[in-house]
mmCIF file of C-alpha atoms in Angstrom:
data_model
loop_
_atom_site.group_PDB
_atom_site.id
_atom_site.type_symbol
_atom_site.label_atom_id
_atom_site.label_comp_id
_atom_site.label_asym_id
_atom_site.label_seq_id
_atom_site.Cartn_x
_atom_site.Cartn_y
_atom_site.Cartn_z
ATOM 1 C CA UNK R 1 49.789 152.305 157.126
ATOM 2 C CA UNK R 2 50.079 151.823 160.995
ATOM 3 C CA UNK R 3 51.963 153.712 163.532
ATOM 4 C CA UNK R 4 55.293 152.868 164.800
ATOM 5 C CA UNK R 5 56.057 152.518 168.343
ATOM 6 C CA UNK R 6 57.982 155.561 169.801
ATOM 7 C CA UNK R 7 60.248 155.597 173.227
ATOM 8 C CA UNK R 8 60.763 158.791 175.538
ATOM 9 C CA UNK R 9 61.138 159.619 178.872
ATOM 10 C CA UNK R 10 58.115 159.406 180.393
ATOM 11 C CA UNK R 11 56.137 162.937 181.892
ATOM 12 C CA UNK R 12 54.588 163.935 185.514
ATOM 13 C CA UNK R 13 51.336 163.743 183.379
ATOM 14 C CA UNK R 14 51.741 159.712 182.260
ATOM 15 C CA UNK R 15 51.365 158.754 185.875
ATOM 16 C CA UNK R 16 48.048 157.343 185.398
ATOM 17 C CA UNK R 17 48.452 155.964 182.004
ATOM 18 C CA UNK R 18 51.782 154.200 183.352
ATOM 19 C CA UNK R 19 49.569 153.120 186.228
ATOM 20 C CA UNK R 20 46.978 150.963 184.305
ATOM 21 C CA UNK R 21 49.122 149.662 181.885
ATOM 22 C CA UNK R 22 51.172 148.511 184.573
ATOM 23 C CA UNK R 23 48.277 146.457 186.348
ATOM 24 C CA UNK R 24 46.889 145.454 183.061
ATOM 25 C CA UNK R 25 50.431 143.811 182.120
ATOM 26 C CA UNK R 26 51.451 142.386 184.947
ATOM 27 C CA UNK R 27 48.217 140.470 185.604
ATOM 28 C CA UNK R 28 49.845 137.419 183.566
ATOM 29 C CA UNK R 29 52.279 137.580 186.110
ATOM 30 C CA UNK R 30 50.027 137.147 188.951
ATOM 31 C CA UNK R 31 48.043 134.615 187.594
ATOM 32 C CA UNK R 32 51.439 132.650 186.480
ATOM 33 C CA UNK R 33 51.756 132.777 190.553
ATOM 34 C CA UNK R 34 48.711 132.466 191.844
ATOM 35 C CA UNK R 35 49.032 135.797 194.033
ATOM 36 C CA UNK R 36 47.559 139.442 193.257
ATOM 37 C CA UNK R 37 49.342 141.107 195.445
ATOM 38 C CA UNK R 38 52.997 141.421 193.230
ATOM 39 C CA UNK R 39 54.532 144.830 193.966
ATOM 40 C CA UNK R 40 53.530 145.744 190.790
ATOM 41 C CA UNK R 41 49.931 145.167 191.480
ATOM 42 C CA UNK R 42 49.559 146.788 194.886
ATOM 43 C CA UNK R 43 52.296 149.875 194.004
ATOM 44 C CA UNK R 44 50.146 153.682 194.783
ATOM 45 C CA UNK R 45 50.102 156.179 192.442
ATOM 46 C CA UNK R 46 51.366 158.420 194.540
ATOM 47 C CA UNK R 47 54.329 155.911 194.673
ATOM 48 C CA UNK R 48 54.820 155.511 191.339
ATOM 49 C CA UNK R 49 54.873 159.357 190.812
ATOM 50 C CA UNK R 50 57.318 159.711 193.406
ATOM 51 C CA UNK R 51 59.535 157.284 190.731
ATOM 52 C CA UNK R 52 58.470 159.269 187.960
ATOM 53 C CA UNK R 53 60.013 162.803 189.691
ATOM 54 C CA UNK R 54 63.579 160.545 191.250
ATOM 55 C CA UNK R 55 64.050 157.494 188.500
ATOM 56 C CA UNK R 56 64.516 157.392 185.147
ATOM 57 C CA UNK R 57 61.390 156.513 183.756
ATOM 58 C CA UNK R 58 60.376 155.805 180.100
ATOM 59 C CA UNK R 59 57.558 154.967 177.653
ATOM 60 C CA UNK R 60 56.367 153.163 174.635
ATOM 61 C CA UNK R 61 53.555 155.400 172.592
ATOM 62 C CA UNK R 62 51.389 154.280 169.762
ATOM 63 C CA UNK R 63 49.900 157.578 168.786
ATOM 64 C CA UNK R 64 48.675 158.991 172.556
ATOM 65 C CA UNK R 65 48.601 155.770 174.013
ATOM 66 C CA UNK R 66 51.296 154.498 176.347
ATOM 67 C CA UNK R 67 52.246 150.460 175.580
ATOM 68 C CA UNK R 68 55.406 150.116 177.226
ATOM 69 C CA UNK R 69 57.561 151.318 180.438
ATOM 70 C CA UNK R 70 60.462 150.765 182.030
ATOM 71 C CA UNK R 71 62.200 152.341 184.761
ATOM 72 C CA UNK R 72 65.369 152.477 186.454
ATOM 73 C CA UNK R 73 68.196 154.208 188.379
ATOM 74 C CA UNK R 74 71.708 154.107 189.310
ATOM 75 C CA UNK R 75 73.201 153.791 192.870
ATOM 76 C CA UNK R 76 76.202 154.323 194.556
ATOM 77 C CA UNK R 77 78.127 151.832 193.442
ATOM 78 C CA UNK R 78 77.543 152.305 189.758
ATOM 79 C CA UNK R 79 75.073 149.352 189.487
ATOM 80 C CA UNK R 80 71.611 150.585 187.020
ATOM 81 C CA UNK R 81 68.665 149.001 188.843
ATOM 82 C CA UNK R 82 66.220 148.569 186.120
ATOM 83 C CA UNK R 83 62.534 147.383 187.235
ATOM 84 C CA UNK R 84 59.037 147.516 185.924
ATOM 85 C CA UNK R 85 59.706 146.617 182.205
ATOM 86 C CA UNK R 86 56.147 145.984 181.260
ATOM 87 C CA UNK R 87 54.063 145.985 177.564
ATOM 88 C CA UNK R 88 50.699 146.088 177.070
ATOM 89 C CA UNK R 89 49.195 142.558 175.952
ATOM 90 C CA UNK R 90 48.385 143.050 172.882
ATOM 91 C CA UNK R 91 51.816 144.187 171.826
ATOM 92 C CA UNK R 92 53.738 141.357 173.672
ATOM 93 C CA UNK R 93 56.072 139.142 171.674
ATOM 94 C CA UNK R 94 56.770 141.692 169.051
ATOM 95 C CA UNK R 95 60.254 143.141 170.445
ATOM 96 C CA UNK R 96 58.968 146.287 171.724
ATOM 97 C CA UNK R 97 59.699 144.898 175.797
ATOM 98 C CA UNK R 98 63.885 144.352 173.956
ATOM 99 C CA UNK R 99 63.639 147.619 172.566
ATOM 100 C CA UNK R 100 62.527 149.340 176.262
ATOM 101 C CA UNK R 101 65.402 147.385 178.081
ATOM 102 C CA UNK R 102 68.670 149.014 175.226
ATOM 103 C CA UNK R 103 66.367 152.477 175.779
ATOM 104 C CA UNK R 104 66.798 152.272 179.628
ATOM 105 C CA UNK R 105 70.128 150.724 179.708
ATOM 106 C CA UNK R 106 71.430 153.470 177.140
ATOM 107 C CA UNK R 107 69.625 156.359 179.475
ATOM 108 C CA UNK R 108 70.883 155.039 182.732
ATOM 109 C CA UNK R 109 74.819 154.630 181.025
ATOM 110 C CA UNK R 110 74.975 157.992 179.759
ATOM 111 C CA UNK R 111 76.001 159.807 182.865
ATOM 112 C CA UNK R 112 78.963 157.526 182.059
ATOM 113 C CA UNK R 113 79.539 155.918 185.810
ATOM 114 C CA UNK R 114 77.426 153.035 185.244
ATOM 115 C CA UNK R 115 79.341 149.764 185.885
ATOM 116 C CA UNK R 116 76.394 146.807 185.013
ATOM 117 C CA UNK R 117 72.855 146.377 184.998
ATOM 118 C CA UNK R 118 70.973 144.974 187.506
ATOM 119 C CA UNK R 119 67.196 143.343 187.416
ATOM 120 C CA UNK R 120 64.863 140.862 188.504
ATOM 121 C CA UNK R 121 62.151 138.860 187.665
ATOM 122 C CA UNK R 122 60.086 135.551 189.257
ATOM 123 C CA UNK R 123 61.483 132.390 188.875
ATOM 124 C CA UNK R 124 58.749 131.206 186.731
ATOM 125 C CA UNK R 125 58.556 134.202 183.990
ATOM 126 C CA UNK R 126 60.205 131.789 181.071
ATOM 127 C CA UNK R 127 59.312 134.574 178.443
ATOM 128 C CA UNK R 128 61.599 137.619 180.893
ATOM 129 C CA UNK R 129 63.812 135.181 181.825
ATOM 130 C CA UNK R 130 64.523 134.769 177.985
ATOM 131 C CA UNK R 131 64.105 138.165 176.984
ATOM 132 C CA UNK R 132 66.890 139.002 179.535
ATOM 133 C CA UNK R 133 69.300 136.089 178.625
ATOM 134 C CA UNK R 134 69.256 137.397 174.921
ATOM 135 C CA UNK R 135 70.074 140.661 175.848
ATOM 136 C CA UNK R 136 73.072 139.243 177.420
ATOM 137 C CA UNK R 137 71.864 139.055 181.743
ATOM 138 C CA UNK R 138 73.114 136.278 183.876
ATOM 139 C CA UNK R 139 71.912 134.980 186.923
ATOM 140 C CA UNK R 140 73.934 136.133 189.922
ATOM 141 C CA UNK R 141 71.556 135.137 192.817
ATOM 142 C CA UNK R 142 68.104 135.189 194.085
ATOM 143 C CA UNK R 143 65.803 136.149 196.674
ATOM 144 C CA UNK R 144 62.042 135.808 198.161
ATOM 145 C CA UNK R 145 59.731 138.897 197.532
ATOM 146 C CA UNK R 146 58.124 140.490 200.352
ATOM 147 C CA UNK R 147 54.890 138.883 198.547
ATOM 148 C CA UNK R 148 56.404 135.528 198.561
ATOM 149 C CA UNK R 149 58.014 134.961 195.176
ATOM 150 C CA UNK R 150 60.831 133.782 194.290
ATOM 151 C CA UNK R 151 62.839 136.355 192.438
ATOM 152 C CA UNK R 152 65.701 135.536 190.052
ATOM 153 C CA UNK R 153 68.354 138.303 190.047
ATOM 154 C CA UNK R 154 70.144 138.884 186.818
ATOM 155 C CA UNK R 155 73.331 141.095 185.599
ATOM 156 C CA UNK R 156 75.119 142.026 182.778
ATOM 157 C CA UNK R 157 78.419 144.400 182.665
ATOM 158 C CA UNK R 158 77.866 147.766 181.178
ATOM 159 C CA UNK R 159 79.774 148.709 177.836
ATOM 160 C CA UNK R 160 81.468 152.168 177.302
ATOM 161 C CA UNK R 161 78.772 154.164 175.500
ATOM 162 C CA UNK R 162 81.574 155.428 173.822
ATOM 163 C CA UNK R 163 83.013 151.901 172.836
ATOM 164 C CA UNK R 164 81.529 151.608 169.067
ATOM 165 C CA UNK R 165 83.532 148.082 168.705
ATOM 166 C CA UNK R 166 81.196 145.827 166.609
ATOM 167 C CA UNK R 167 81.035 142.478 165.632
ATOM 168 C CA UNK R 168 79.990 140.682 163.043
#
């Protein structure tokens, strides 16, 4: 019998687990565009632990080993930023990178002042760009990297976590 995939928020003590997975997955992403040096792929550790104490950050285990991560927060205006939703290869395709995004959007909602969702992805990323239609994003603009890529930016409205209207 295997394990099953859990999702937390993530600890002070993941930042180097979070680290590597994050430059393992998004090397498909560089290679898609030709150029290593994504954000994601030149980010610090001492960066991404300054995210881990300030943003919302959570993770995917299998057992002790982190698969999945996600992070976000929510600014001024009510808009949850959510970035850096990455799996580890060998779990890609499975529904675990769908299962991240509700996780964060749920986390980042709950303080209740969250108006939409906000995230990006490059232009040529057919699998996010699909993963993020189904989960109900549209495309409200876009923009060039600091690395050079073109960046699609998608939103969707936030529900009322307290809204339990379903349909069938």
């Amino acid at each position: 019998m295997g394990m099953s995939v859990t999702i937390s928020a993530a600890a002070a003590e993941d930042a180097e687990q979070i680290f590597k997975l994050q430059y393992l997955a998004f090397q498909r992403e560089a290679e898609l565009y030709g150029n290593y040096l994504i954000q994601p792929l030149t980010q610090s550790l001492d960066s991404l632990k300054g995210e881990l104490a300030t943003d919302t950050v959570l993770v995917a285990r299998l057992g002790d080993e982190i698969v999945g991560t996600v992070r976000g927060n929510v600014d001024e205006d009510g808009t949850g930023k959510i970035a850096k939703l990455c799996v580890h290869p060998r779990l890609q395709g499975h529904g675990l990178g769908a299962r991240l995004l509700r996780a964060v959007e749920e986390a980042l909602a709950s303080p209740g002042n969250t108006t939409r969702f906000r995230l990006h992805t490059g232009h040529k990323s057919e699998s996010n760009l699909r993963l993020y239609r189904k989960a109900g994003y549209v495309k409200v603009g876009g923009r060039t990297a600091s690395d050079g890529v073109q960046l699609v930016i998608l939103e969707k409205e936030a529900k009322d976590p307290t809204d339990f209207t379903v349909s069938a």
